[in-house]
Amino acid sequence: GEGKAAAPSGKKKKSYTPFPPAQLPSKIDLQLDSGEYFLSERERKAKKLAEKQEASKEKSEEKRRAREREFVHPSLLGDN
């Protein structure tokens, strides 16, 4: 039988690196870095709640500004 000719493939062979990629820091590592690890459970929950409230406050402020942009005061429309 006839053997198939090897078609040149478009893939480049990756260079081999014997070292694996650097490990990402774990959740506990991140907590240790920020000092959050040493807080009590109550302090941790309070901090998380405060961050949530701050984010929600920013979002509601943004929505309020968007609504104000849509609203045009009747006195600004001009008299006919």
Backbone atoms as SQL, in Angstrom:
CREATE TABLE atoms (id INTEGER PRIMARY KEY, chain TEXT, resi INTEGER, resn TEXT, atom TEXT, x REAL, y REAL, z REAL);
INSERT INTO atoms VALUES
  (1, 'A', 1, 'GLY', 'N', 0.804, -1.184, 0.000),
  (2, 'A', 1, 'GLY', 'CA', 0.000, 0.000, 0.000),
  (3, 'A', 1, 'GLY', 'C', 0.851, 1.255, 0.000),
  (4, 'A', 2, 'GLU', 'N', 0.163, 2.343, -0.266),
  (5, 'A', 2, 'GLU', 'CA', 0.885, 3.623, -0.296),
  (6, 'A', 2, 'GLU', 'C', 0.867, 4.269, 1.074),
  (7, 'A', 3, 'GLY', 'N', 1.990, 4.783, 1.493),
  (8, 'A', 3, 'GLY', 'CA', 2.074, 5.504, 2.761),
  (9, 'A', 3, 'GLY', 'C', 1.671, 6.953, 2.557),
  (10, 'A', 4, 'LYS', 'N', 0.987, 7.538, 3.526),
  (11, 'A', 4, 'LYS', 'CA', 0.571, 8.932, 3.409),
  (12, 'A', 4, 'LYS', 'C', 1.758, 9.838, 3.701),
  (13, 'A', 5, 'ALA', 'N', 1.872, 10.889, 2.906),
  (14, 'A', 5, 'ALA', 'CA', 2.938, 11.859, 3.146),
  (15, 'A', 5, 'ALA', 'C', 2.544, 12.720, 4.335),
  (16, 'A', 6, 'ALA', 'N', 3.495, 12.995, 5.219),
  (17, 'A', 6, 'ALA', 'CA', 3.225, 13.812, 6.401),
  (18, 'A', 6, 'ALA', 'C', 3.038, 15.259, 5.980),
  (19, 'A', 7, 'ALA', 'N', 1.837, 15.796, 6.207),
  (20, 'A', 7, 'ALA', 'CA', 1.555, 17.190, 5.852),
  (21, 'A', 7, 'ALA', 'C', 2.121, 18.093, 6.945),
  (22, 'A', 8, 'PRO', 'N', 2.783, 19.161, 6.532),
  (23, 'A', 8, 'PRO', 'CA', 3.336, 20.062, 7.561),
  (24, 'A', 8, 'PRO', 'C', 2.192, 20.761, 8.310),
  (25, 'A', 9, 'SER', 'N', 2.222, 20.631, 9.626),
  (26, 'A', 9, 'SER', 'CA', 1.138, 21.227, 10.407),
  (27, 'A', 9, 'SER', 'C', 1.486, 22.670, 10.752),
  (28, 'A', 10, 'GLY', 'N', 0.470, 23.480, 10.975),
  (29, 'A', 10, 'GLY', 'CA', 0.656, 24.896, 11.243),
  (30, 'A', 10, 'GLY', 'C', 1.018, 25.184, 12.695),
  (31, 'A', 11, 'LYS', 'N', 1.023, 24.146, 13.537),
  (32, 'A', 11, 'LYS', 'CA', 1.317, 24.351, 14.959),
  (33, 'A', 11, 'LYS', 'C', 2.816, 24.476, 15.194),
  (34, 'A', 12, 'LYS', 'N', 3.168, 25.415, 16.087),
  (35, 'A', 12, 'LYS', 'CA', 4.569, 25.521, 16.508),
  (36, 'A', 12, 'LYS', 'C', 4.722, 24.708, 17.777),
  (37, 'A', 13, 'LYS', 'N', 5.813, 24.003, 17.890),
  (38, 'A', 13, 'LYS', 'CA', 6.038, 23.210, 19.080),
  (39, 'A', 13, 'LYS', 'C', 6.426, 24.139, 20.221),
  (40, 'A', 14, 'LYS', 'N', 5.730, 23.996, 21.370),
  (41, 'A', 14, 'LYS', 'CA', 6.028, 24.837, 22.525),
  (42, 'A', 14, 'LYS', 'C', 7.368, 24.431, 23.102),
  (43, 'A', 15, 'SER', 'N', 8.096, 25.418, 23.596),
  (44, 'A', 15, 'SER', 'CA', 9.363, 25.090, 24.242),
  (45, 'A', 15, 'SER', 'C', 9.057, 24.494, 25.611),
  (46, 'A', 16, 'TYR', 'N', 9.816, 23.488, 25.982),
  (47, 'A', 16, 'TYR', 'CA', 9.574, 22.774, 27.230),
  (48, 'A', 16, 'TYR', 'C', 10.213, 23.507, 28.392),
  (49, 'A', 17, 'THR', 'N', 9.415, 23.766, 29.432),
  (50, 'A', 17, 'THR', 'CA', 9.978, 24.341, 30.654),
  (51, 'A', 17, 'THR', 'C', 9.780, 23.334, 31.773),
  (52, 'A', 18, 'PRO', 'N', 10.854, 22.968, 32.440),
  (53, 'A', 18, 'PRO', 'CA', 10.757, 21.938, 33.479),
  (54, 'A', 18, 'PRO', 'C', 10.056, 22.424, 34.739),
  (55, 'A', 19, 'PHE', 'N', 9.848, 23.746, 34.866),
  (56, 'A', 19, 'PHE', 'CA', 9.256, 24.276, 36.086),
  (57, 'A', 19, 'PHE', 'C', 7.774, 24.575, 35.895),
  (58, 'A', 20, 'PRO', 'N', 6.944, 24.175, 36.842),
  (59, 'A', 20, 'PRO', 'CA', 5.514, 24.489, 36.744),
  (60, 'A', 20, 'PRO', 'C', 5.278, 25.982, 37.007),
  (61, 'A', 21, 'PRO', 'N', 4.116, 26.524, 36.595),
  (62, 'A', 21, 'PRO', 'CA', 3.852, 27.936, 36.854),
  (63, 'A', 21, 'PRO', 'C', 3.769, 28.204, 38.353),
  (64, 'A', 22, 'ALA', 'N', 4.056, 29.435, 38.758),
  (65, 'A', 22, 'ALA', 'CA', 4.036, 29.790, 40.176),
  (66, 'A', 22, 'ALA', 'C', 2.640, 29.572, 40.741),
  (67, 'A', 23, 'GLN', 'N', 2.588, 29.078, 41.972),
  (68, 'A', 23, 'GLN', 'CA', 1.300, 28.789, 42.593),
  (69, 'A', 23, 'GLN', 'C', 0.631, 30.094, 43.013),
  (70, 'A', 24, 'LEU', 'N', -0.678, 30.181, 42.769),
  (71, 'A', 24, 'LEU', 'CA', -1.429, 31.365, 43.179),
  (72, 'A', 24, 'LEU', 'C', -1.634, 31.324, 44.697),
  (73, 'A', 25, 'PRO', 'N', -1.675, 32.501, 45.345),
  (74, 'A', 25, 'PRO', 'CA', -1.859, 32.504, 46.799),
  (75, 'A', 25, 'PRO', 'C', -3.245, 32.000, 47.185),
  (76, 'A', 26, 'SER', 'N', -3.309, 31.223, 48.252),
  (77, 'A', 26, 'SER', 'CA', -4.589, 30.682, 48.699),
  (78, 'A', 26, 'SER', 'C', -5.393, 31.765, 49.401),
  (79, 'A', 27, 'LYS', 'N', -6.639, 31.447, 49.707),
  (80, 'A', 27, 'LYS', 'CA', -7.517, 32.396, 50.397),
  (81, 'A', 27, 'LYS', 'C', -6.905, 32.796, 51.743),
  (82, 'A', 28, 'ILE', 'N', -6.328, 31.828, 52.441),
  (83, 'A', 28, 'ILE', 'CA', -5.721, 32.094, 53.744),
  (84, 'A', 28, 'ILE', 'C', -4.487, 32.972, 53.593),
  (85, 'A', 29, 'ASP', 'N', -3.690, 32.739, 52.533),
  (86, 'A', 29, 'ASP', 'CA', -2.517, 33.584, 52.287),
  (87, 'A', 29, 'ASP', 'C', -2.940, 35.040, 52.099),
  (88, 'A', 30, 'LEU', 'N', -4.007, 35.259, 51.328),
  (89, 'A', 30, 'LEU', 'CA', -4.494, 36.619, 51.088),
  (90, 'A', 30, 'LEU', 'C', -4.979, 37.251, 52.387),
  (91, 'A', 31, 'GLN', 'N', -5.652, 36.455, 53.223),
  (92, 'A', 31, 'GLN', 'CA', -6.128, 36.970, 54.510),
  (93, 'A', 31, 'GLN', 'C', -4.959, 37.329, 55.418),
  (94, 'A', 32, 'LEU', 'N', -3.911, 36.527, 55.397),
  (95, 'A', 32, 'LEU', 'CA', -2.733, 36.819, 56.207),
  (96, 'A', 32, 'LEU', 'C', -2.079, 38.122, 55.763),
  (97, 'A', 33, 'ASP', 'N', -1.994, 38.326, 54.444),
  (98, 'A', 33, 'ASP', 'CA', -1.387, 39.544, 53.909),
  (99, 'A', 33, 'ASP', 'C', -2.153, 40.789, 54.343),
  (100, 'A', 34, 'SER', 'N', -3.506, 40.703, 54.322),
  (101, 'A', 34, 'SER', 'CA', -4.318, 41.878, 54.647),
  (102, 'A', 34, 'SER', 'C', -4.527, 42.027, 56.152),
  (103, 'A', 35, 'GLY', 'N', -4.126, 41.022, 56.934),
  (104, 'A', 35, 'GLY', 'CA', -4.319, 41.074, 58.373),
  (105, 'A', 35, 'GLY', 'C', -5.711, 40.629, 58.785),
  (106, 'A', 36, 'GLU', 'N', -6.534, 40.291, 57.818),
  (107, 'A', 36, 'GLU', 'CA', -7.920, 39.902, 58.083),
  (108, 'A', 36, 'GLU', 'C', -7.997, 38.560, 58.811),
  (109, 'A', 37, 'TYR', 'N', -6.975, 37.747, 58.640),
  (110, 'A', 37, 'TYR', 'CA', -6.958, 36.406, 59.226),
  (111, 'A', 37, 'TYR', 'C', -7.038, 36.468, 60.743),
  (112, 'A', 38, 'PHE', 'N', -6.461, 37.523, 61.333),
  (113, 'A', 38, 'PHE', 'CA', -6.362, 37.611, 62.784),
  (114, 'A', 38, 'PHE', 'C', -7.576, 38.271, 63.424),
  (115, 'A', 39, 'LEU', 'N', -8.517, 38.755, 62.610),
  (116, 'A', 39, 'LEU', 'CA', -9.727, 39.357, 63.154),
  (117, 'A', 39, 'LEU', 'C', -10.660, 38.265, 63.660),
  (118, 'A', 40, 'SER', 'N', -11.512, 38.626, 64.603),
  (119, 'A', 40, 'SER', 'CA', -12.488, 37.654, 65.096),
  (120, 'A', 40, 'SER', 'C', -13.584, 37.477, 64.042),
  (121, 'A', 41, 'GLU', 'N', -14.392, 36.451, 64.227),
  (122, 'A', 41, 'GLU', 'CA', -15.468, 36.162, 63.268),
  (123, 'A', 41, 'GLU', 'C', -16.422, 37.355, 63.177),
  (124, 'A', 42, 'ARG', 'N', -16.733, 37.962, 64.322),
  (125, 'A', 42, 'ARG', 'CA', -17.666, 39.093, 64.360),
  (126, 'A', 42, 'ARG', 'C', -17.084, 40.293, 63.593),
  (127, 'A', 43, 'GLU', 'N', -15.809, 40.580, 63.813),
  (128, 'A', 43, 'GLU', 'CA', -15.157, 41.703, 63.113),
  (129, 'A', 43, 'GLU', 'C', -15.126, 41.458, 61.614),
  (130, 'A', 44, 'ARG', 'N', -14.870, 40.194, 61.243),
  (131, 'A', 44, 'ARG', 'CA', -14.807, 39.852, 59.822),
  (132, 'A', 44, 'ARG', 'C', -16.156, 40.094, 59.146),
  (133, 'A', 45, 'LYS', 'N', -17.234, 39.655, 59.807),
  (134, 'A', 45, 'LYS', 'CA', -18.566, 39.831, 59.237),
  (135, 'A', 45, 'LYS', 'C', -18.931, 41.310, 59.168),
  (136, 'A', 46, 'ALA', 'N', -18.544, 42.075, 60.190),
  (137, 'A', 46, 'ALA', 'CA', -18.842, 43.510, 60.210),
  (138, 'A', 46, 'ALA', 'C', -18.124, 44.211, 59.064),
  (139, 'A', 47, 'LYS', 'N', -16.872, 43.818, 58.830),
  (140, 'A', 47, 'LYS', 'CA', -16.090, 44.427, 57.745),
  (141, 'A', 47, 'LYS', 'C', -16.724, 44.117, 56.393),
  (142, 'A', 48, 'LYS', 'N', -17.124, 42.864, 56.219),
  (143, 'A', 48, 'LYS', 'CA', -17.743, 42.443, 54.954),
  (144, 'A', 48, 'LYS', 'C', -19.049, 43.201, 54.728),
  (145, 'A', 49, 'LEU', 'N', -19.840, 43.355, 55.801),
  (146, 'A', 49, 'LEU', 'CA', -21.114, 44.061, 55.712),
  (147, 'A', 49, 'LEU', 'C', -20.882, 45.527, 55.345),
  (148, 'A', 50, 'ALA', 'N', -19.872, 46.142, 55.958),
  (149, 'A', 50, 'ALA', 'CA', -19.563, 47.542, 55.669),
  (150, 'A', 50, 'ALA', 'C', -19.166, 47.717, 54.204),
  (151, 'A', 51, 'GLU', 'N', -18.365, 46.785, 53.692),
  (152, 'A', 51, 'GLU', 'CA', -17.948, 46.854, 52.285),
  (153, 'A', 51, 'GLU', 'C', -19.160, 46.716, 51.363),
  (154, 'A', 52, 'LYS', 'N', -20.079, 45.811, 51.720),
  (155, 'A', 52, 'LYS', 'CA', -21.284, 45.604, 50.915),
  (156, 'A', 52, 'LYS', 'C', -22.140, 46.865, 50.891),
  (157, 'A', 53, 'GLN', 'N', -22.307, 47.492, 52.071),
  (158, 'A', 53, 'GLN', 'CA', -23.119, 48.703, 52.160),
  (159, 'A', 53, 'GLN', 'C', -22.494, 49.826, 51.345),
  (160, 'A', 54, 'GLU', 'N', -21.168, 49.937, 51.402),
  (161, 'A', 54, 'GLU', 'CA', -20.460, 50.968, 50.645),
  (162, 'A', 54, 'GLU', 'C', -20.692, 50.777, 49.149),
  (163, 'A', 55, 'ALA', 'N', -20.578, 49.535, 48.688),
  (164, 'A', 55, 'ALA', 'CA', -20.770, 49.240, 47.270),
  (165, 'A', 55, 'ALA', 'C', -22.202, 49.534, 46.846),
  (166, 'A', 56, 'SER', 'N', -23.163, 49.172, 47.704),
  (167, 'A', 56, 'SER', 'CA', -24.561, 49.401, 47.353),
  (168, 'A', 56, 'SER', 'C', -24.870, 50.895, 47.341),
  (169, 'A', 57, 'LYS', 'N', -24.219, 51.639, 48.237),
  (170, 'A', 57, 'LYS', 'CA', -24.420, 53.091, 48.285),
  (171, 'A', 57, 'LYS', 'C', -23.913, 53.735, 46.997),
  (172, 'A', 58, 'GLU', 'N', -22.742, 53.294, 46.545),
  (173, 'A', 58, 'GLU', 'CA', -22.166, 53.828, 45.302),
  (174, 'A', 58, 'GLU', 'C', -23.078, 53.517, 44.115),
  (175, 'A', 59, 'LYS', 'N', -23.587, 52.289, 44.080),
  (176, 'A', 59, 'LYS', 'CA', -24.429, 51.872, 42.962),
  (177, 'A', 59, 'LYS', 'C', -25.734, 52.667, 42.929),
  (178, 'A', 60, 'SER', 'N', -26.338, 52.885, 44.107),
  (179, 'A', 60, 'SER', 'CA', -27.596, 53.627, 44.138),
  (180, 'A', 60, 'SER', 'C', -27.361, 55.093, 43.768),
  (181, 'A', 61, 'GLU', 'N', -26.217, 55.633, 44.180),
  (182, 'A', 61, 'GLU', 'CA', -25.867, 57.014, 43.814),
  (183, 'A', 61, 'GLU', 'C', -25.718, 57.132, 42.297),
  (184, 'A', 62, 'GLU', 'N', -25.090, 56.131, 41.695),
  (185, 'A', 62, 'GLU', 'CA', -24.890, 56.123, 40.247),
  (186, 'A', 62, 'GLU', 'C', -26.237, 56.062, 39.518),
  (187, 'A', 63, 'LYS', 'N', -27.139, 55.213, 40.013),
  (188, 'A', 63, 'LYS', 'CA', -28.458, 55.092, 39.392),
  (189, 'A', 63, 'LYS', 'C', -29.240, 56.399, 39.528),
  (190, 'A', 64, 'ARG', 'N', -29.111, 57.052, 40.693),
  (191, 'A', 64, 'ARG', 'CA', -29.816, 58.315, 40.912),
  (192, 'A', 64, 'ARG', 'C', -29.328, 59.366, 39.913),
  (193, 'A', 65, 'ARG', 'N', -28.009, 59.416, 39.696),
  (194, 'A', 65, 'ARG', 'CA', -27.444, 60.375, 38.731),
  (195, 'A', 65, 'ARG', 'C', -27.952, 60.082, 37.320),
  (196, 'A', 66, 'ALA', 'N', -28.057, 58.811, 36.976),
  (197, 'A', 66, 'ALA', 'CA', -28.545, 58.427, 35.646),
  (198, 'A', 66, 'ALA', 'C', -29.990, 58.864, 35.461),
  (199, 'A', 67, 'ARG', 'N', -30.799, 58.695, 36.512),
  (200, 'A', 67, 'ARG', 'CA', -32.201, 59.133, 36.425),
  (201, 'A', 67, 'ARG', 'C', -32.280, 60.648, 36.268),
  (202, 'A', 68, 'GLU', 'N', -31.420, 61.386, 36.983),
  (203, 'A', 68, 'GLU', 'CA', -31.425, 62.845, 36.885),
  (204, 'A', 68, 'GLU', 'C', -31.042, 63.308, 35.491),
  (205, 'A', 69, 'ARG', 'N', -30.131, 62.582, 34.859),
  (206, 'A', 69, 'ARG', 'CA', -29.728, 62.953, 33.494),
  (207, 'A', 69, 'ARG', 'C', -30.901, 62.811, 32.534),
  (208, 'A', 70, 'GLU', 'N', -31.731, 61.766, 32.744),
  (209, 'A', 70, 'GLU', 'CA', -32.877, 61.554, 31.862),
  (210, 'A', 70, 'GLU', 'C', -33.939, 62.628, 32.063),
  (211, 'A', 71, 'PHE', 'N', -34.057, 63.118, 33.290),
  (212, 'A', 71, 'PHE', 'CA', -35.097, 64.087, 33.616),
  (213, 'A', 71, 'PHE', 'C', -34.696, 65.482, 33.164),
  (214, 'A', 72, 'VAL', 'N', -35.594, 66.155, 32.419),
  (215, 'A', 72, 'VAL', 'CA', -35.355, 67.539, 32.019),
  (216, 'A', 72, 'VAL', 'C', -36.451, 68.378, 32.660),
  (217, 'A', 73, 'HIS', 'N', -36.030, 69.371, 33.424),
  (218, 'A', 73, 'HIS', 'CA', -36.989, 70.207, 34.143),
  (219, 'A', 73, 'HIS', 'C', -37.880, 70.950, 33.147),
  (220, 'A', 74, 'PRO', 'N', -39.202, 71.033, 33.412),
  (221, 'A', 74, 'PRO', 'CA', -40.131, 71.676, 32.485),
  (222, 'A', 74, 'PRO', 'C', -39.755, 73.130, 32.154),
  (223, 'A', 75, 'SER', 'N', -39.166, 73.849, 33.098),
  (224, 'A', 75, 'SER', 'CA', -38.811, 75.250, 32.839),
  (225, 'A', 75, 'SER', 'C', -37.667, 75.361, 31.828),
  (226, 'A', 76, 'LEU', 'N', -36.921, 74.292, 31.648),
  (227, 'A', 76, 'LEU', 'CA', -35.797, 74.303, 30.711),
  (228, 'A', 76, 'LEU', 'C', -36.237, 73.949, 29.288),
  (229, 'A', 77, 'LEU', 'N', -37.461, 73.425, 29.131),
  (230, 'A', 77, 'LEU', 'CA', -37.934, 73.004, 27.819),
  (231, 'A', 77, 'LEU', 'C', -38.254, 74.200, 26.912),
  (232, 'A', 78, 'GLY', 'N', -38.501, 75.325, 27.497),
  (233, 'A', 78, 'GLY', 'CA', -38.826, 76.508, 26.695),
  (234, 'A', 78, 'GLY', 'C', -40.316, 76.699, 26.566),
  (235, 'A', 79, 'ASP', 'N', -40.767, 77.965, 26.552),
  (236, 'A', 79, 'ASP', 'CA', -42.196, 78.258, 26.445),
  (237, 'A', 79, 'ASP', 'C', -42.594, 78.371, 24.969),
  (238, 'A', 80, 'ASN', 'N', -43.762, 77.853, 24.615),
  (239, 'A', 80, 'ASN', 'CA', -44.227, 77.908, 23.228),
  (240, 'A', 80, 'ASN', 'C', -45.002, 79.160, 22.972);
